[in-house]
Short mmCIF file of N, CA and C in Angstrom, two decimals:
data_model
loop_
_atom_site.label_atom_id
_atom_site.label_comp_id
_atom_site.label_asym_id
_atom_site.label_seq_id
_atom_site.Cartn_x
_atom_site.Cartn_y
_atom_site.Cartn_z
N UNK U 27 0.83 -1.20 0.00
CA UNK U 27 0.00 0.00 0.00
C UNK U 27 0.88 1.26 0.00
N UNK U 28 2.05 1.42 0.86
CA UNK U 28 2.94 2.10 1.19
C UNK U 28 3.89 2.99 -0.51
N UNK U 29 4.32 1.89 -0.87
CA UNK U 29 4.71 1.96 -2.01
C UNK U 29 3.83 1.67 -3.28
N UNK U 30 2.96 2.07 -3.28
CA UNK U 30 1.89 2.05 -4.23
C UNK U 30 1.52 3.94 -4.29
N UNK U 31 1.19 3.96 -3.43
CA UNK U 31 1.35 6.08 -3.12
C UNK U 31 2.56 6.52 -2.70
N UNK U 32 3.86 6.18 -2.59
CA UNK U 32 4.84 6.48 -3.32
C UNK U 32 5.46 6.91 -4.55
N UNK U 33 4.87 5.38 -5.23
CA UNK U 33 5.05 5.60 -6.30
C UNK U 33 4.24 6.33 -7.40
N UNK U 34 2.82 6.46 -7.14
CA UNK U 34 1.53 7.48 -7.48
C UNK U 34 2.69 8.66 -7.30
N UNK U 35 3.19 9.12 -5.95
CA UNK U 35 3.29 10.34 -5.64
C UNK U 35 4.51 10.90 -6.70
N UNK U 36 5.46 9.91 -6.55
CA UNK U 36 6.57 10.31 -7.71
C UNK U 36 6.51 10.62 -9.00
N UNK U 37 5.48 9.38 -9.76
CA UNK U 37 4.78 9.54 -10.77
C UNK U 37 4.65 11.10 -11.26
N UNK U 38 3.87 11.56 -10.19
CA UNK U 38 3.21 12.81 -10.18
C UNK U 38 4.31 13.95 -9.97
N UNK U 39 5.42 13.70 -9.61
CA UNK U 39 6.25 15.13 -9.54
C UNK U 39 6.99 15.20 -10.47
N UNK U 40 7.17 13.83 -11.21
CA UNK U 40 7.62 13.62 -12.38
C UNK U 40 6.99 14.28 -13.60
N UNK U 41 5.91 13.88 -13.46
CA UNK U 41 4.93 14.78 -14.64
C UNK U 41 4.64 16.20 -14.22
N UNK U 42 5.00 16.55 -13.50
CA UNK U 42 4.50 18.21 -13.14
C UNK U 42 5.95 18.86 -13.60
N UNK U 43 7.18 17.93 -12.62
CA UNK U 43 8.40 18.66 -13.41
C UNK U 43 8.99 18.86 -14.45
N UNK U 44 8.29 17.75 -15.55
CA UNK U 44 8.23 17.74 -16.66
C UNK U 44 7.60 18.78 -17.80
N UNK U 45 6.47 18.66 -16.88
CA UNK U 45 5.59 19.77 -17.63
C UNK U 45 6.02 21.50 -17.36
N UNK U 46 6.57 21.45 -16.15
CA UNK U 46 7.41 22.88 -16.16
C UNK U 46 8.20 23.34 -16.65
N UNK U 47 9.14 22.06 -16.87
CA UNK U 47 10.63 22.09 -17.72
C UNK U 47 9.76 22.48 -19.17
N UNK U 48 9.49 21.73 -19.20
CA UNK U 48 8.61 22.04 -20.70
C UNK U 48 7.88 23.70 -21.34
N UNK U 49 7.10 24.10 -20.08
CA UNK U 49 6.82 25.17 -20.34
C UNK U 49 8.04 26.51 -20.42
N UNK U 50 8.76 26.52 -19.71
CA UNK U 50 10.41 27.04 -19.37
C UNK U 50 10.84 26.82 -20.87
N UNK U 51 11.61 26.56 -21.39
CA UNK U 51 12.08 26.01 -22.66
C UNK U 51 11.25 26.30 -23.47
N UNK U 52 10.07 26.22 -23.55
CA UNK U 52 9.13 26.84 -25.13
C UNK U 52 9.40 28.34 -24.98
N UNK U 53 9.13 29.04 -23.79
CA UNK U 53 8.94 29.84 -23.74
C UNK U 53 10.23 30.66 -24.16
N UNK U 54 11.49 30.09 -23.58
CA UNK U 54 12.84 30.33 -23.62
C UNK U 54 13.49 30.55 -24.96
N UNK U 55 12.76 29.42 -25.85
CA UNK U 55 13.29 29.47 -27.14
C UNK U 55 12.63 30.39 -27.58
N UNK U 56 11.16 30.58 -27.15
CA UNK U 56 11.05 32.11 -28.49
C UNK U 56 10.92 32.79 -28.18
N UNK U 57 11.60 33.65 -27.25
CA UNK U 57 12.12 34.53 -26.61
C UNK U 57 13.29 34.61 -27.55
N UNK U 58 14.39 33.86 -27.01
CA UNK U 58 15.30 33.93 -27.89
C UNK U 58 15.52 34.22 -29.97
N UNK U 59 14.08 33.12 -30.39
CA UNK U 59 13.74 34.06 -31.44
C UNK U 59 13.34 35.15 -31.70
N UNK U 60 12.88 35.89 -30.65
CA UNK U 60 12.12 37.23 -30.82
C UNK U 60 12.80 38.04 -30.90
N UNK U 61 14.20 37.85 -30.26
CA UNK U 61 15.07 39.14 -29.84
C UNK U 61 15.82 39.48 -30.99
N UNK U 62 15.67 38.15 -31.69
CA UNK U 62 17.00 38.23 -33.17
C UNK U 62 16.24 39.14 -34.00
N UNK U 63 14.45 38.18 -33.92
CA UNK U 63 13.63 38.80 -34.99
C UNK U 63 13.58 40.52 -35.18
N UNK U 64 13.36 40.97 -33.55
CA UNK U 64 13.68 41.96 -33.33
C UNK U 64 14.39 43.02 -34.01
N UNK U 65 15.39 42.00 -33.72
CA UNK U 65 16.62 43.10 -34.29
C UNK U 65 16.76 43.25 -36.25
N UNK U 66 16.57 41.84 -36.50
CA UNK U 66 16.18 42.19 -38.28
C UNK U 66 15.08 42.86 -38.41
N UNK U 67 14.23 43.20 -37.65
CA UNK U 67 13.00 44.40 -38.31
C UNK U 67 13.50 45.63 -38.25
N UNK U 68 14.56 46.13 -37.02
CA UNK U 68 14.97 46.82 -37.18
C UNK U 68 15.86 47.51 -38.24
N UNK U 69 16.58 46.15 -39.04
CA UNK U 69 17.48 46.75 -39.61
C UNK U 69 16.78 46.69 -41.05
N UNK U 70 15.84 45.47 -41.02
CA UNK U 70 14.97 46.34 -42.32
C UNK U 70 14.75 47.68 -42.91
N UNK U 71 14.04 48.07 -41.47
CA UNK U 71 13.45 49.81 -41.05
C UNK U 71 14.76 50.69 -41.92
N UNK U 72 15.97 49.87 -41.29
CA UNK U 72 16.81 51.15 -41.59
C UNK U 72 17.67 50.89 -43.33
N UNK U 73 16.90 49.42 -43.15
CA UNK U 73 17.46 49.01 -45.02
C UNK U 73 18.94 48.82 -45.06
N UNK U 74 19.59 48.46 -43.53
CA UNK U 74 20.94 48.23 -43.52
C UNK U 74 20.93 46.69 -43.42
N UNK U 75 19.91 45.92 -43.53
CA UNK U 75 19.94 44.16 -43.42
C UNK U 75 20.18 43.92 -44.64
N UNK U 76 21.49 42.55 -44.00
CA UNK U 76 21.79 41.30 -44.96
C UNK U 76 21.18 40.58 -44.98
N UNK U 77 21.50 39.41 -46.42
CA UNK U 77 20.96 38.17 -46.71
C UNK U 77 21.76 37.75 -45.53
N UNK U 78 23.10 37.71 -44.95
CA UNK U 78 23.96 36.88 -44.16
C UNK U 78 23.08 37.18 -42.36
N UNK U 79 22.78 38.09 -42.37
CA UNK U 79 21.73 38.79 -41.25
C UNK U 79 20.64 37.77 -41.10
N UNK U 80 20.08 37.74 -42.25
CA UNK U 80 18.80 37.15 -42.30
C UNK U 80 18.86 35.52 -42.18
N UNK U 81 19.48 35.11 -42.76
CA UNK U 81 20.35 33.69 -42.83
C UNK U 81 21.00 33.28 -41.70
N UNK U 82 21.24 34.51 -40.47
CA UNK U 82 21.83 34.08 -39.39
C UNK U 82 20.49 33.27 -38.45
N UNK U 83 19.77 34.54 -38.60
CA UNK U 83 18.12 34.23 -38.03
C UNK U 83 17.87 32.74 -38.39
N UNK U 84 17.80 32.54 -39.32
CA UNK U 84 17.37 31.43 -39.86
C UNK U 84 17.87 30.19 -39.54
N UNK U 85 19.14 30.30 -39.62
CA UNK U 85 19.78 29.12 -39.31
C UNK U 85 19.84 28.80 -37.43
N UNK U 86 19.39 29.63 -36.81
CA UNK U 86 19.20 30.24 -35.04
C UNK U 86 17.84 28.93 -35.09
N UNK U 87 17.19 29.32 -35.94
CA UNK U 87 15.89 28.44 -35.91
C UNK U 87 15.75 27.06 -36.01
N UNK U 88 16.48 26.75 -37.38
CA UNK U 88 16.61 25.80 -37.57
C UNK U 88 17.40 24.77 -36.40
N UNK U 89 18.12 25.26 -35.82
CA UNK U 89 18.65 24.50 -34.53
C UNK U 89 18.36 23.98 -33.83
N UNK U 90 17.53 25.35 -32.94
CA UNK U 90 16.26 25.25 -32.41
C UNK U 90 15.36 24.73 -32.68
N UNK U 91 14.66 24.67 -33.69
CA UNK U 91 13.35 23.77 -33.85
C UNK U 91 13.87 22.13 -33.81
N UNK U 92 15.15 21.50 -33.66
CA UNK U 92 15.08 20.49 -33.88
C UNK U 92 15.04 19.55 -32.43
N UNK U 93 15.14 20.37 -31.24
CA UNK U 93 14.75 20.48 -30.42
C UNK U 93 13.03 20.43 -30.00
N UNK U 94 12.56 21.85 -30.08
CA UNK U 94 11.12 21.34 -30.50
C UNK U 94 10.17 21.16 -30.79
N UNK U 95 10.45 20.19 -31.97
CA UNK U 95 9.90 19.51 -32.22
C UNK U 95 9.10 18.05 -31.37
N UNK U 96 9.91 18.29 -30.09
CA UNK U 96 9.35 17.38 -29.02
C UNK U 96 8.01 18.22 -28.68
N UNK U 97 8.34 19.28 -28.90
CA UNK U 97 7.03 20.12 -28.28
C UNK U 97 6.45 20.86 -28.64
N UNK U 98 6.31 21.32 -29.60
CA UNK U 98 5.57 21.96 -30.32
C UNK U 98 5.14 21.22 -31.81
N UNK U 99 3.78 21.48 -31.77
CA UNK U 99 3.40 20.84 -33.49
C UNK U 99 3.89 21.20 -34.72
N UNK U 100 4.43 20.10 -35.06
CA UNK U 100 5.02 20.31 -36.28
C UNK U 100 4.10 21.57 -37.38
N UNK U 101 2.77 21.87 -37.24
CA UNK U 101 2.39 22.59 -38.31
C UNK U 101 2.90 23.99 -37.68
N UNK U 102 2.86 24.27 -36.39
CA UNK U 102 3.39 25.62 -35.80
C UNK U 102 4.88 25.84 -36.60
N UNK U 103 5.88 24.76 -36.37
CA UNK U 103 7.27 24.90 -36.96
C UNK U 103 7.02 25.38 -38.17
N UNK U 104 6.69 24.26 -39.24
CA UNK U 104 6.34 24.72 -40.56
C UNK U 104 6.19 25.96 -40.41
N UNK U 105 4.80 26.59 -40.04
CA UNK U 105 4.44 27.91 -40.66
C UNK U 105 5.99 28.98 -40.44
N UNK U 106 6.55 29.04 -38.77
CA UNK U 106 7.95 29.60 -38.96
C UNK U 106 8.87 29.38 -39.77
N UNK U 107 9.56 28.43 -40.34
CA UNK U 107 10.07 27.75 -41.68
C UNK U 107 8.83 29.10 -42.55
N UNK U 108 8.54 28.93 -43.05
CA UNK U 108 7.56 29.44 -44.56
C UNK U 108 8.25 31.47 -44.12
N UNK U 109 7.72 31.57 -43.26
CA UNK U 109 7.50 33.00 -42.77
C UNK U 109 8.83 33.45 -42.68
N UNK U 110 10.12 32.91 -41.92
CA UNK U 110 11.12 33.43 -42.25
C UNK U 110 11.79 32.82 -43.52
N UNK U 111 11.49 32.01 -44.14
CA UNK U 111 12.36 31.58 -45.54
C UNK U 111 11.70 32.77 -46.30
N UNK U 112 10.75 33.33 -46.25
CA UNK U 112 10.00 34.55 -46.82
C UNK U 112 10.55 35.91 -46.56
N UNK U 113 11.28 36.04 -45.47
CA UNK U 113 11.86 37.04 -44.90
C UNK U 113 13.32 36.92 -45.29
N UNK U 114 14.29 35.98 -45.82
CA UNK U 114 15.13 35.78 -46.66
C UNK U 114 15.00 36.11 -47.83
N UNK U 115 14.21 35.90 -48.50
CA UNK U 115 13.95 35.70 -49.54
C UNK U 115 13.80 37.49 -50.22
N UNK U 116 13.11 38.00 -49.16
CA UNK U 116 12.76 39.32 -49.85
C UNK U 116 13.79 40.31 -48.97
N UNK U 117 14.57 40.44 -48.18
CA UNK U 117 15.91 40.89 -47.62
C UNK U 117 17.08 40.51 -49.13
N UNK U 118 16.91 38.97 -49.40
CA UNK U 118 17.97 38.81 -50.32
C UNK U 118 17.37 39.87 -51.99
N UNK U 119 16.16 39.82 -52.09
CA UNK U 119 16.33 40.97 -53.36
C UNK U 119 15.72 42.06 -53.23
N UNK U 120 16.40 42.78 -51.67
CA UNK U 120 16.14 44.19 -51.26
C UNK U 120 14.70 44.89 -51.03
N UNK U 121 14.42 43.51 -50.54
CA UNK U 121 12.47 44.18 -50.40
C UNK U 121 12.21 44.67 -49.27
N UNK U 122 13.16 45.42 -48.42
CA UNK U 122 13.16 45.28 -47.15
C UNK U 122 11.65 45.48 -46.41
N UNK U 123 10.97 46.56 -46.89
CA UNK U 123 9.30 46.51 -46.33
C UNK U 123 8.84 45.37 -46.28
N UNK U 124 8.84 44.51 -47.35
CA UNK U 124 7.97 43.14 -47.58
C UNK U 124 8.59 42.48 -46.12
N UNK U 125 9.87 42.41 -46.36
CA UNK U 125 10.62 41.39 -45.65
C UNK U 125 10.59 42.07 -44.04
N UNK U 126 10.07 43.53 -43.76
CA UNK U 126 9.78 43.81 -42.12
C UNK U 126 8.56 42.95 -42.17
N UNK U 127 7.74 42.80 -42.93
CA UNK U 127 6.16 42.38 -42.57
C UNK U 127 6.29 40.73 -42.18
N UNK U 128 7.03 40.63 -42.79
CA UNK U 128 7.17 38.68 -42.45
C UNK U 128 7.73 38.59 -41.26
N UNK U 129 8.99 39.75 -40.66
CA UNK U 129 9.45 39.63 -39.69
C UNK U 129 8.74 39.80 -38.51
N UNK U 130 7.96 40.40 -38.94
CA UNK U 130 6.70 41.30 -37.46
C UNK U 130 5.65 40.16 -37.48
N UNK U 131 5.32 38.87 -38.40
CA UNK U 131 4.46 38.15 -38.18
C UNK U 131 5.12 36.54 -37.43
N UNK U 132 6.53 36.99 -37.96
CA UNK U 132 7.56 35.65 -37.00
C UNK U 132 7.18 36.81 -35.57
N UNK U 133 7.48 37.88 -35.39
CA UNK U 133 7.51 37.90 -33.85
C UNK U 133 6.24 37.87 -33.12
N UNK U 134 4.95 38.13 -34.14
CA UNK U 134 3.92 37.93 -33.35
C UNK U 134 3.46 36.38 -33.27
N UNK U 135 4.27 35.55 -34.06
CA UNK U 135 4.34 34.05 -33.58
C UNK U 135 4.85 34.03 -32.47
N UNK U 136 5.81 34.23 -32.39
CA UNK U 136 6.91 33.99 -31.22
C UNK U 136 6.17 34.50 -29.87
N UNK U 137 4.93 35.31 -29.97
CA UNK U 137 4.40 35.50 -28.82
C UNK U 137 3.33 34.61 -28.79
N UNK U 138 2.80 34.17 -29.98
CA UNK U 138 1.22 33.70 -30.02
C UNK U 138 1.15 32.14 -29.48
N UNK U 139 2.56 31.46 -29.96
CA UNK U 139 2.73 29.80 -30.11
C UNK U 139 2.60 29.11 -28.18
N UNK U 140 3.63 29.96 -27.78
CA UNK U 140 4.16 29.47 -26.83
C UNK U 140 2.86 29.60 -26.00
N UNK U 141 1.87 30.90 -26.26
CA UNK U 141 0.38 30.17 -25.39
C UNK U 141 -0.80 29.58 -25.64
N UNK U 142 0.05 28.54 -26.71
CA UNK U 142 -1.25 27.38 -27.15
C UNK U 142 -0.50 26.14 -25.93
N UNK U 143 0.84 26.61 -25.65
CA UNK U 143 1.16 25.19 -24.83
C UNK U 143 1.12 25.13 -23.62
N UNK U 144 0.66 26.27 -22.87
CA UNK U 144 0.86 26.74 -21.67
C UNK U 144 -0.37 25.53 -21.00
N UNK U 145 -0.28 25.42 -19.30
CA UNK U 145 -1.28 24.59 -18.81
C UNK U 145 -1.97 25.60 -18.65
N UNK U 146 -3.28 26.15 -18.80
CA UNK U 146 -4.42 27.09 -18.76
C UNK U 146 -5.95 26.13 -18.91
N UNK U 147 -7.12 26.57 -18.67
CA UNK U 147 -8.41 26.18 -18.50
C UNK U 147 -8.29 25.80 -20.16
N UNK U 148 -8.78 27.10 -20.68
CA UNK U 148 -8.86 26.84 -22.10
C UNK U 148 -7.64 26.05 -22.92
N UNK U 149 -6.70 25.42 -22.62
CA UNK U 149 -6.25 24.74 -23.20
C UNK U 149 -6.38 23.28 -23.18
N UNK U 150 -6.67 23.20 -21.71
CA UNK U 150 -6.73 21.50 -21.42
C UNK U 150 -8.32 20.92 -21.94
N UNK U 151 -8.95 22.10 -21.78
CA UNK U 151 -10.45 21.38 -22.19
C UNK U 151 -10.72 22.10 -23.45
#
């Protein structure tokens, strides 16, 4: 009996610490994307961004997402993939306006994603 709610109990701090670690780290990583994203909208603005700029971003991601991908849905990744390969794309043939707008919709990902995973009412039910 003893070790039966023991082991219930461990079970359970296991999955809670899990689920914290978890929330910590989503949140962590796009944070960390935001700040880069950040900074390429800025330099859009000022039309001083590289393809090598933009490509840095990018490849920041790609790292990152392979990571997670434990945790976050693959269609969330995708759409980042699409949105900044779009923001390359038009940085590399000087579109810089086009290419702030893709950047400002990676950072309003970067805020939007991380609270589909959060533990909240409306998420669990």
């Amino acid at each position: 009996m003893v070790k039966s709610i023991v082991t219930v109990i461990v079970s359970l701090l296991v999955l809670i610490g899990g689920a914290i670690y978890e929330q910590i780290y989503v949140a962590n990583a796009f944070d960390r994307l935001s700040e880069r994203v950040e900074i390429m909208q800025e330099k859009e603005l000022d039309g001083t961004a590289t393809v090598s700029d933009a490509k840095a971003v990018q490849d920041f991601w790609i790292k990152e997402k392979e990571k997670m991908h434990a945790f976050v849905s693959h269609n969330d990744i995708k759409e980042l993939d699409l949105w900044l390969s779009e923001g390359v794309a038009f940085t590399k043939n000087g579109k810089f306006d086009e290419a702030f707008t893709k950047y400002a919709v990676v950072a309003d990902l970067c805020k939007s994603i991380p609270k589909g995973y959060l533990i909240r009412f409306e998420n669990v039910f």
